[in-house]
CSV table of C-alpha atoms in Angstrom, one decimal:
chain,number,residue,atom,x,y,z
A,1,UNK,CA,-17.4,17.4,27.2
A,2,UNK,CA,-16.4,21.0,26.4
A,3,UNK,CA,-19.1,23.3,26.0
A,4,UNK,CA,-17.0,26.6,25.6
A,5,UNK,CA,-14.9,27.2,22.8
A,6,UNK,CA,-11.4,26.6,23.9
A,7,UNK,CA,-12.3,25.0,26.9
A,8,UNK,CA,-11.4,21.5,25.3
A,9,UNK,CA,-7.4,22.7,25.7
A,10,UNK,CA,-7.9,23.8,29.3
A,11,UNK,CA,-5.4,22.8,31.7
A,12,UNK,CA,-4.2,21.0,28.5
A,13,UNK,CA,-0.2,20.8,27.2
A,14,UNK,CA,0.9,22.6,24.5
A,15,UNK,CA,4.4,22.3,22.7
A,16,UNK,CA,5.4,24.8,20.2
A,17,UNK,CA,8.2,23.3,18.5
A,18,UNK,CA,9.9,26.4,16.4
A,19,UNK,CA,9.9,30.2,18.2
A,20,UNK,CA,10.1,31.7,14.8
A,21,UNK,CA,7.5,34.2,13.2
A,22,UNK,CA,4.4,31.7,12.9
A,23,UNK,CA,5.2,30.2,16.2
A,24,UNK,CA,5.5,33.3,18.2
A,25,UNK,CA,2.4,34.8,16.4
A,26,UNK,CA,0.2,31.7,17.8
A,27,UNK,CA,1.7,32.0,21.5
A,28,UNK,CA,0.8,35.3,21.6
A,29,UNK,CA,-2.8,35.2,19.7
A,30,UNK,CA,-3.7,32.4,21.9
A,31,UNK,CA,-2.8,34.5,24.8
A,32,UNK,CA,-4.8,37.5,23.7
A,33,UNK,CA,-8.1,35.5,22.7
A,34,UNK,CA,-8.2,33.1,25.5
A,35,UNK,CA,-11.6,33.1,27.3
A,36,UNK,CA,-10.4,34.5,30.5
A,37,UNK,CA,-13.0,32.4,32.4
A,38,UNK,CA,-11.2,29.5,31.4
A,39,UNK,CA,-8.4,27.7,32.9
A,40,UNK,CA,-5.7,28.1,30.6
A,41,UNK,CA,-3.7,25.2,28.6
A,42,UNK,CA,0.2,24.6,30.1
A,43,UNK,CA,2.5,26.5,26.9
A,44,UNK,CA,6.4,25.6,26.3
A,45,UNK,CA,7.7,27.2,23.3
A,46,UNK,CA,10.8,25.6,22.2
A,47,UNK,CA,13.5,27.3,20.1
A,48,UNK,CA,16.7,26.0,19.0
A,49,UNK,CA,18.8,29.5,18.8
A,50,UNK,CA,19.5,31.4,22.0
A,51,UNK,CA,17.0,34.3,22.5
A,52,UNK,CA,19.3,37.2,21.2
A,53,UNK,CA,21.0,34.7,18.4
A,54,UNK,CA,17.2,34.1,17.5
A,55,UNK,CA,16.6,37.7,16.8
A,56,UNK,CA,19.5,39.1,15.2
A,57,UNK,CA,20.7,36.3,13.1
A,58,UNK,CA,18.7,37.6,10.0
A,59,UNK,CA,18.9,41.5,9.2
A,60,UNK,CA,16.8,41.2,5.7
A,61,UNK,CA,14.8,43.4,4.8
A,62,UNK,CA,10.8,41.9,4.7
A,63,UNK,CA,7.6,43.4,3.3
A,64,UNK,CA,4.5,43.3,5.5
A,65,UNK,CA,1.4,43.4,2.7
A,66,UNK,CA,-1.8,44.9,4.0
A,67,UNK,CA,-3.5,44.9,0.8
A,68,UNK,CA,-6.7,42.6,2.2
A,69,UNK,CA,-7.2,40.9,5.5
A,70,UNK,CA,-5.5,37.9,4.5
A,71,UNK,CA,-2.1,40.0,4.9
A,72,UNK,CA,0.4,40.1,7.7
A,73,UNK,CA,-0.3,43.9,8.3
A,74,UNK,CA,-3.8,42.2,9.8
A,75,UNK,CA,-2.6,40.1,11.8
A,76,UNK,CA,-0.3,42.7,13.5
A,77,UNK,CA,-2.9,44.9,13.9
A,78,UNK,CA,-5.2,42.4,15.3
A,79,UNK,CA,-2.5,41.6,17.6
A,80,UNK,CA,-2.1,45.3,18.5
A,81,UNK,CA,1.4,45.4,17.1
A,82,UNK,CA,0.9,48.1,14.5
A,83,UNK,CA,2.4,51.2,16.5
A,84,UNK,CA,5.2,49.1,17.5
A,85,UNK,CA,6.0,48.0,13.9
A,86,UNK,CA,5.7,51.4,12.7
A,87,UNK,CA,7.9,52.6,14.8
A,88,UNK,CA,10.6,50.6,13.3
A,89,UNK,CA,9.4,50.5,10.0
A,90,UNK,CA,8.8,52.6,6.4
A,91,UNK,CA,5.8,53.0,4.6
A,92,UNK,CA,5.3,52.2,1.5
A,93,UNK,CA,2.7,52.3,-1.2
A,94,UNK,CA,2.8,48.6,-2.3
A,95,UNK,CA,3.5,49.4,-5.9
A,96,UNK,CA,4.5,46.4,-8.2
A,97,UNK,CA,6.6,48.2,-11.1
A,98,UNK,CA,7.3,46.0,-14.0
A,99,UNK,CA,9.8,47.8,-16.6
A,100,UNK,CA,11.0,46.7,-20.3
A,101,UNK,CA,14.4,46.1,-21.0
A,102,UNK,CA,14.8,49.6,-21.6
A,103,UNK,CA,13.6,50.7,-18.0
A,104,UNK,CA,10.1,52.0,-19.8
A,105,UNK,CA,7.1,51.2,-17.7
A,106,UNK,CA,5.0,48.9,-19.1
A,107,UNK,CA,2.3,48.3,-16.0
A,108,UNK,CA,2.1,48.7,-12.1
A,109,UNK,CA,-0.1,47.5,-10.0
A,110,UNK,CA,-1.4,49.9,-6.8
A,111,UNK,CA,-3.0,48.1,-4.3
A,112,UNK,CA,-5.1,50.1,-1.3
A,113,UNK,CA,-4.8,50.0,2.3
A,114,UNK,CA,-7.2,47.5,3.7
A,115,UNK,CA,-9.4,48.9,6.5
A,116,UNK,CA,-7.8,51.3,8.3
A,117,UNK,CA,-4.6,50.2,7.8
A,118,UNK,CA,-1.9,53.2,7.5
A,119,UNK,CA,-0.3,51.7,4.1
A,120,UNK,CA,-0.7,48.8,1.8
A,121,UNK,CA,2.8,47.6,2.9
A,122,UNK,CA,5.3,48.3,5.2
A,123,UNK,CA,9.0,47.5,4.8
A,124,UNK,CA,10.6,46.2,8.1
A,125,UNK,CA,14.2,44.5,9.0
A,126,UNK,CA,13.6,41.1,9.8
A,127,UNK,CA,15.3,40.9,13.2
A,128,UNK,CA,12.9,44.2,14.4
A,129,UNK,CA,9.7,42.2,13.7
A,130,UNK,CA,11.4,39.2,15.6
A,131,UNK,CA,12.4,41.3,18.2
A,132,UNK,CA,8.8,42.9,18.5
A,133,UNK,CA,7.2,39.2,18.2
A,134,UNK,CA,9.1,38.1,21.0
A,135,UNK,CA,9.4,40.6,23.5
A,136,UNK,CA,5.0,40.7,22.8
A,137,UNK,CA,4.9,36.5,22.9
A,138,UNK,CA,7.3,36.4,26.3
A,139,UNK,CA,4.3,38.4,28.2
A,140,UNK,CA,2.2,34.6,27.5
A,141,UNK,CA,1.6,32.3,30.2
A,142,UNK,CA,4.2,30.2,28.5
A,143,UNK,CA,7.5,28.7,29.4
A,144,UNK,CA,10.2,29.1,27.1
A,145,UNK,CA,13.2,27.2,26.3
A,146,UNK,CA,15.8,28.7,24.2
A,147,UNK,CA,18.8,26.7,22.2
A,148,UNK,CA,16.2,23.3,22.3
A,149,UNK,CA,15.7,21.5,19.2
A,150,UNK,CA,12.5,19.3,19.0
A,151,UNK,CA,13.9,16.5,16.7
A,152,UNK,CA,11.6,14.1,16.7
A,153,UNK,CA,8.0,13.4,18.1
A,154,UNK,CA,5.7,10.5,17.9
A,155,UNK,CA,2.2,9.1,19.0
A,156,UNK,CA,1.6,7.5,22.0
A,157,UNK,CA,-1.6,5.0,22.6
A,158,UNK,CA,-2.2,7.2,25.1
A,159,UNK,CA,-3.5,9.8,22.3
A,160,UNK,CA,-0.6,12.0,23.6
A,161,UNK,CA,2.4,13.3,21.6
A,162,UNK,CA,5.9,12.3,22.9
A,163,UNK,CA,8.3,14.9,21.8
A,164,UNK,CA,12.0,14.0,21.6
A,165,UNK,CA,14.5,17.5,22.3
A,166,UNK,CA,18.5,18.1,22.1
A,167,UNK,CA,19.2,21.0,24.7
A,168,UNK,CA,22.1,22.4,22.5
A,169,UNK,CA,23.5,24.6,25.5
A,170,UNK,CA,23.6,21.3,27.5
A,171,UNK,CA,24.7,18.4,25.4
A,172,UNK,CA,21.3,16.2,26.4
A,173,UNK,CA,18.7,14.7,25.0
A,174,UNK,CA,15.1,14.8,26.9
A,175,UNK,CA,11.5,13.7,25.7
A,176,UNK,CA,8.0,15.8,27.0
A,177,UNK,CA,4.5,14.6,26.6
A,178,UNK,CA,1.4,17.1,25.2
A,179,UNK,CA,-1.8,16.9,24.0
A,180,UNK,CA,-0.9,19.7,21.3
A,181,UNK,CA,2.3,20.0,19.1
A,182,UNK,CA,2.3,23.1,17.0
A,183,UNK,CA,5.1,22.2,14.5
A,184,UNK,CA,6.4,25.7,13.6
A,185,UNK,CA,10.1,24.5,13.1
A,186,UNK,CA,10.5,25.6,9.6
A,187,UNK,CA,10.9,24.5,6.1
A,188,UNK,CA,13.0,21.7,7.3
A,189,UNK,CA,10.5,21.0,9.7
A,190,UNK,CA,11.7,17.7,12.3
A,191,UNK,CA,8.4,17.2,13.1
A,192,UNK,CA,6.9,17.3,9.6
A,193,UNK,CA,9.9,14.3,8.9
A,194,UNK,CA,8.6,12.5,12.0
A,195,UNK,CA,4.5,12.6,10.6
A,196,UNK,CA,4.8,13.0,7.1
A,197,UNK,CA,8.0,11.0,5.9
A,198,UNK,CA,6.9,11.2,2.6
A,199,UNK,CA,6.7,14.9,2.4
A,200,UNK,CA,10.1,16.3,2.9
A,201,UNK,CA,10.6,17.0,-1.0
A,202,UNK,CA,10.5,20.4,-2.3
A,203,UNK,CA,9.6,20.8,-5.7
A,204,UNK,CA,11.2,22.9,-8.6
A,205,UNK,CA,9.1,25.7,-10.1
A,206,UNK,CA,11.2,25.4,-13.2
A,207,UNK,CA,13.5,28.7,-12.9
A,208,UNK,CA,16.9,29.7,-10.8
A,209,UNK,CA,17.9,33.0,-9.9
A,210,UNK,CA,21.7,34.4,-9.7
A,211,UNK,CA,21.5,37.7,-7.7
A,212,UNK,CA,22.5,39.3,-4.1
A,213,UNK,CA,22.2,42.4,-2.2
A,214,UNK,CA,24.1,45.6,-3.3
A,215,UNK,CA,25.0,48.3,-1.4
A,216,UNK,CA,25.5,52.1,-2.9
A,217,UNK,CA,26.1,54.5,-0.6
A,218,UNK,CA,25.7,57.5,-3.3
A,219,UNK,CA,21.6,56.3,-3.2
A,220,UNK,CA,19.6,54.1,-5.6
A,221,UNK,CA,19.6,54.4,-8.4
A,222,UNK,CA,16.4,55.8,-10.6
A,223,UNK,CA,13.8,53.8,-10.8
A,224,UNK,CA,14.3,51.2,-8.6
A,225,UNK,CA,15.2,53.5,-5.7
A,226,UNK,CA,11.2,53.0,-4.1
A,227,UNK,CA,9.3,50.6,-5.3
A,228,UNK,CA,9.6,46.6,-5.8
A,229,UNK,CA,9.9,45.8,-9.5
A,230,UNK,CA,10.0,43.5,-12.0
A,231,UNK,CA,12.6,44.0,-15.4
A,232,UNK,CA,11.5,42.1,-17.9
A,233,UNK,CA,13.5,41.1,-21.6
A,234,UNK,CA,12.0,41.7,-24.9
A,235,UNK,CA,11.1,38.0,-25.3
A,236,UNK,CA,13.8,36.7,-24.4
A,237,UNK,CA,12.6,34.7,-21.3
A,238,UNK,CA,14.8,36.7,-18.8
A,239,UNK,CA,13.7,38.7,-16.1
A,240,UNK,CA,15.1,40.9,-12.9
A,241,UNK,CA,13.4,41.5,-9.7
A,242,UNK,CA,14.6,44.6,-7.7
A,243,UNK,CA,14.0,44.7,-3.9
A,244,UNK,CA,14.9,48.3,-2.4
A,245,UNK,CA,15.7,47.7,1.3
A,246,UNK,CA,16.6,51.2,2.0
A,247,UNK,CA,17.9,54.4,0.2
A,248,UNK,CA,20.9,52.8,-0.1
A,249,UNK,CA,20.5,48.9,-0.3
A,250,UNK,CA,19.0,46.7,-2.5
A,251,UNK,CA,18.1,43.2,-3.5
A,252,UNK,CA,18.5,41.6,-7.2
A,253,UNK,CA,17.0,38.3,-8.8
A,254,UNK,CA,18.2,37.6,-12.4
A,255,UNK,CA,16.7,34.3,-13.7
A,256,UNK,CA,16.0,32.1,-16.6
A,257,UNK,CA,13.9,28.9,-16.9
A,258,UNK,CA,16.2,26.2,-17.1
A,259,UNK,CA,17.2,23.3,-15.6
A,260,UNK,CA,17.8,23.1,-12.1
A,261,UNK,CA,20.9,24.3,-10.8
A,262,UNK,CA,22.9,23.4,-7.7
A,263,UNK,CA,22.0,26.2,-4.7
A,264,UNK,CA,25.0,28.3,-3.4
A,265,UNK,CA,24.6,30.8,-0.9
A,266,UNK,CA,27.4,33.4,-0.1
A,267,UNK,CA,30.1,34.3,1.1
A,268,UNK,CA,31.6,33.8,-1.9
A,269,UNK,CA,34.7,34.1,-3.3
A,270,UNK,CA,36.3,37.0,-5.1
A,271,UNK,CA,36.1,34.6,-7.9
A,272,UNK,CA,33.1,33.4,-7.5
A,273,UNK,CA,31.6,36.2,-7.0
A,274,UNK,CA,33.2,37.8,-10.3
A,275,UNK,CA,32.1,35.0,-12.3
A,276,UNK,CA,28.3,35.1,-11.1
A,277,UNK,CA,28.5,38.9,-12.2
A,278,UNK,CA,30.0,37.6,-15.6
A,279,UNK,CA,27.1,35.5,-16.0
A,280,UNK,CA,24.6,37.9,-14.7
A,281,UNK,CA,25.6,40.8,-17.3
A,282,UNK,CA,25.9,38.3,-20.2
A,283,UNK,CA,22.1,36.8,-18.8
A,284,UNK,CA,21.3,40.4,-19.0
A,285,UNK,CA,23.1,42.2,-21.4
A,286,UNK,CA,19.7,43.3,-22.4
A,287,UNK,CA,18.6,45.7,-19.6
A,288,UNK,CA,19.8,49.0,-19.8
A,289,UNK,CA,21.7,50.9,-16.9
A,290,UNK,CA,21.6,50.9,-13.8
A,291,UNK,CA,20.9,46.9,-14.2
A,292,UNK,CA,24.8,46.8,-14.7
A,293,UNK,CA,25.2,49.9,-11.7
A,294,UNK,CA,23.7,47.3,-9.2
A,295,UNK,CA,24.9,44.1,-10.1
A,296,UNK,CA,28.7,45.2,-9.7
A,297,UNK,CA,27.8,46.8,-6.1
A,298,UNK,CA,27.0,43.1,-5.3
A,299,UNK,CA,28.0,42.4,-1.5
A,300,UNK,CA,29.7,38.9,-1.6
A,301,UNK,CA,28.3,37.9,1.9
A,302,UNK,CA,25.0,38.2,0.0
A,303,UNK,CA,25.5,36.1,-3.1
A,304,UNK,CA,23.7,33.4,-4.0
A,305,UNK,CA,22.2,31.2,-6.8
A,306,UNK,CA,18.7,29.5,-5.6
A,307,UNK,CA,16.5,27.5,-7.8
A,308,UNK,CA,12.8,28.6,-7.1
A,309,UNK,CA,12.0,25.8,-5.1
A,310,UNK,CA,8.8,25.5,-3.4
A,311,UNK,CA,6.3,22.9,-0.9
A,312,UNK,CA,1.9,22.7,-1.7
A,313,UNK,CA,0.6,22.6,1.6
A,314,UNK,CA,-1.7,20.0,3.4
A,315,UNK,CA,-4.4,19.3,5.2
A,316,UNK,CA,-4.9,17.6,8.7
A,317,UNK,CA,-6.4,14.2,8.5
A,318,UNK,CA,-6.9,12.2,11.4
A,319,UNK,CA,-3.0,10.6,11.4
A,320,UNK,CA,-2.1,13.8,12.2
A,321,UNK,CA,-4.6,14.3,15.3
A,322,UNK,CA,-2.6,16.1,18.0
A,323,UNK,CA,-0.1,17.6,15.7
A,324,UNK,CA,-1.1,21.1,13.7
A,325,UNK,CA,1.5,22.6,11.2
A,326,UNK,CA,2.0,25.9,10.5
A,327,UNK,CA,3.8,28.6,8.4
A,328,UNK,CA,7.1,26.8,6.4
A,329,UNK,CA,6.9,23.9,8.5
A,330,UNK,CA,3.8,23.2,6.5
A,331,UNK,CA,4.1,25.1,3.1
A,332,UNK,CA,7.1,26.8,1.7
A,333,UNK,CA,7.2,29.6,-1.0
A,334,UNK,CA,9.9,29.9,-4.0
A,335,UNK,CA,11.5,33.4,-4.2
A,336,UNK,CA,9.0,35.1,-6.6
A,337,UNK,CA,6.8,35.3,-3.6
A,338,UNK,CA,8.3,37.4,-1.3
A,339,UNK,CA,5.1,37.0,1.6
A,340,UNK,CA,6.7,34.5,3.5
A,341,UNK,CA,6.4,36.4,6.7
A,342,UNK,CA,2.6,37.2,5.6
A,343,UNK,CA,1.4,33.4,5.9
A,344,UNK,CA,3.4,32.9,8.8
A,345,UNK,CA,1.8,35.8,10.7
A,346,UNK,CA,-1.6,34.9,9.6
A,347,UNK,CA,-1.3,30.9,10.1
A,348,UNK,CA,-0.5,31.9,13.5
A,349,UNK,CA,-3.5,34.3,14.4
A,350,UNK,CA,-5.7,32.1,12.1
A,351,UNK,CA,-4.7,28.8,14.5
A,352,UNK,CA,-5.1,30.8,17.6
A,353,UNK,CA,-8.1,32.3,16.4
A,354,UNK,CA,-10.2,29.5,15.5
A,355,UNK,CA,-9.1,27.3,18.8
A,356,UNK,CA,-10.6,29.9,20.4
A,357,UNK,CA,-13.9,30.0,18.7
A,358,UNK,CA,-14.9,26.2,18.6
A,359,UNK,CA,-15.2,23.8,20.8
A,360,UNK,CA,-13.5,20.8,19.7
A,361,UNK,CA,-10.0,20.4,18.3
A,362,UNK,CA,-10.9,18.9,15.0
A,363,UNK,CA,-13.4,21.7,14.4
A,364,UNK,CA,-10.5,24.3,14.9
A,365,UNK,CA,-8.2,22.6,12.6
A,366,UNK,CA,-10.8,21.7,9.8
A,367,UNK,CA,-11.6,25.4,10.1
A,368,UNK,CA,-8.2,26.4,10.2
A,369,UNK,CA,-7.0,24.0,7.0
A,370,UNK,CA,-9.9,25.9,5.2
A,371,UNK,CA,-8.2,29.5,5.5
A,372,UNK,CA,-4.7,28.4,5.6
A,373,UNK,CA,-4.3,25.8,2.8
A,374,UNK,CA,-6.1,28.1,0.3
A,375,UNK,CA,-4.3,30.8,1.5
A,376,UNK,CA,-1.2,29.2,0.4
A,377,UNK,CA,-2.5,27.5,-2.7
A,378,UNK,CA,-3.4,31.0,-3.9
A,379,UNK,CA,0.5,32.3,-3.5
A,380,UNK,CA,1.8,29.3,-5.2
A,381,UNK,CA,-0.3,29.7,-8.0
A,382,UNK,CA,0.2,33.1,-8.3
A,383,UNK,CA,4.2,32.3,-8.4
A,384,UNK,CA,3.6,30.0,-11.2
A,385,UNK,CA,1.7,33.1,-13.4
A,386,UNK,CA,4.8,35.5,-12.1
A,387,UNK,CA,7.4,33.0,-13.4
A,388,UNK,CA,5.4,32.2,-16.5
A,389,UNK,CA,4.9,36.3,-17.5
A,390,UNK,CA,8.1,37.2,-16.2
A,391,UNK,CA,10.3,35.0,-19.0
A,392,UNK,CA,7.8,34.9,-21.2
A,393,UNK,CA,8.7,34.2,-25.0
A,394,UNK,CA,7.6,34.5,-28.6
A,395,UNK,CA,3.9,34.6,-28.9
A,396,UNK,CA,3.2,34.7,-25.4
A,397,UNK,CA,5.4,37.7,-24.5
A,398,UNK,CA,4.0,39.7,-27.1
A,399,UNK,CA,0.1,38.9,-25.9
A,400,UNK,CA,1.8,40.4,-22.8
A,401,UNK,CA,3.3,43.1,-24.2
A,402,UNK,CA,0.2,44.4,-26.1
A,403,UNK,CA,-2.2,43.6,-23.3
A,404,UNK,CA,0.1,46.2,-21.0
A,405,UNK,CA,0.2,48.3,-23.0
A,406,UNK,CA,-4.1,48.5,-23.6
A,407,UNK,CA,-4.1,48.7,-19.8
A,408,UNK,CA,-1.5,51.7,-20.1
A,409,UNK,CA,-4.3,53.6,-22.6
A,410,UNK,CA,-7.1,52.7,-20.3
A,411,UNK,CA,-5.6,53.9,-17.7
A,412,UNK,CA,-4.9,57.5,-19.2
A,413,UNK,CA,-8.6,57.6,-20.0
């Protein structure tokens, strides 16, 4: 019987199935917090890109919150990752701008640097926080085995978990045994299809957004040239989100509730693309320049239109012994919540962290389910409220509109 925390995965096997951001976060939290007077579990990290293909596939632009220490700045610090991410990555305040149809502030919200974090949020490409993930993770006592996919896993009477994987480089198909499967394999998640048939459907929040990334090399326009923001209509149930990457880029989200459309994700066409900037200025006619200035600076490799679709997350029970989920693999976000990368760095450290302070399995799950699922549970809720205020109509937009603008007098007090 183990009578150390941890010490129940000793000379154990471990399969991570997925080397994305909550998968890389857990190999390399587990490394950092394992009692060192313990014989370590066996680690293979399996990831279905090639290393540099893994890295470089994705150059958006992501937002690391640090606004309480259920953030992803935490986690990175905790990890002692923070002067590495700096080092790739701008400050910012954190500030959520919402503006009127008429680019008029109606309300902000300012959140404060938790602990002795250096900024409420940092803004940070994507493929630089991979990069810094994996060249941390690699220094793990863990094998690694790039352009595998782990397609399929099962339970053996054994108690073990058979895991079936497609080397992609080498045209074969293998199977390994473990005692731990982290499924971290993503919103599509194989494993997830091979324990939880039932719960491959996504649900649809009840909005679509038309929108891309635009590029103006003369600067950004005033005022969405800092801060994330929120346009909304004048009760007319339409709303913008502006994303500035950098000085010169930015991302745009026009939507409507409606019904749910087909997804379409660039490149598109020069048609295409002109007709989802037709819609998008009729949608909008509404909002005031620059709305119009960004929209036509709309990079057709970037296009898209994406129904806010989103996953609740779930608890372990004891079907899934031997098998933990973590970051999109077991919930997934719409696109008003743009904290993805947040839950996936903390669902790492969390699962790490709490293998390492009890001593049983089922204790470190239970305790992990309790921070993760309500973690996530919060951010869908809170993407419900956004969608709701955001193309809010009649009554209900102008209870908004007058309770802004009492917070606007208060705050002048």
């Amino acid at each position: 019987m183990a009578t150390k925390p941890g010490q129940f995965l000793g000379e154990k096997r471990i399969i991570v199935a997925g080397g994305g951001i909550a998968g890389l976060t857990f190999v390399a939290a587990l490394n950092q917090l394992w009692d060192p007077s313990l014989k370590r579990p066996e680690l293979t990290v399996f990831e279905r890109e090639n290393r540099e293909a893994s890295i470089q596939k994705d150059p958006y632009m992501l937002t690391l919150n640090g606004g309480n220490q259920d953030e992803g700045l935490v986690a990175l610090q905790q990890l002692g990752l923070l002067d590495d991410i700096l080092t790739h990555s701008t400050l910012n305040s954190g500030a959520i701008r919402v503006w009127g149809d008429n680019w008029k502030e109606l309300a902000s919200i300012n959140p404060k640097p938790y602990g002795d974090l250096p900024a409420a949020a940092m803004r940070i490409t994507r493929q630089d926080l991979k990069r810094i993930l994996v060249e941390n993770a690699e220094k793990a006592n863990a094998s690694w085995r790039w352009t595998c996919t782990c397609t399929a896993a099962e339970r053996l009477s054994s108690g073990q978990i058979r895991v079936t994987i497609s080397d992609n480089e080498a045209g074969y198909t293998l199977t390994q045994d473990c005692d731990l499967l982290i499924a971290a394999d993503g919103a599509n998640s194989r494993i997830r299809a091979s324990f939880r048939s039932h719960d491959m459907k996504w649900d649809y929040a009840g909005a679509t957004q038309i929108g891309g990334i635009s590029h103006l090399p003369n600067g950004l326009p005033h005022p969405v040239h800092e801060d994330y923001g929120l346009q909304m209509s004048s009760g007319e149930g339409v709303c913008c989100i502006y994303t500035p990457f950098d000085t010169e880029t930015i991302g745009w989200a026009l939507s409507r509730v409606e019904p749910e459309r087909e997804a379409k994700t660039g490149p598109f066409t020069p048609e295409d693309l002109a007709s989802l900037k037709r819609e998008a200025l009729k949608t909008g006619s509404m909002f005031s320049k620059p709305f119009r200035t960004v929209v036509e600076a709309t990079d057709p490799a970037t296009a898209f239109i994406r129904p806010a679709k989103e996953k609740q997350p779930f608890k372990h029970d004891s079907r899934l012994r031997g098998v933990v989920f973590i970051g999109d693999a077991n919930h997934v976000l719409s696109p008003y919540e743009f904290v993805g990368a947040n839950l996936a760095l903390k669902d790492g450290w969390d699962l790490a962290e709490q293998i390492c302070r009890n001593v049983s399995m089922e204790a470190a799950v239970a305790a992990y389910d309790k921070l993760s699922v309500q973690r996530a549970e919060h951010t869908i809720k809170h993407s419900h409220e956004r969608i709701g205020f955001g193309h809010s109509t009649g009554f209900k937009w102008k209870a908004y509109k007058y309770g802004m603008a009492a917070q606007r007098a208060m705050a002048k007090r």
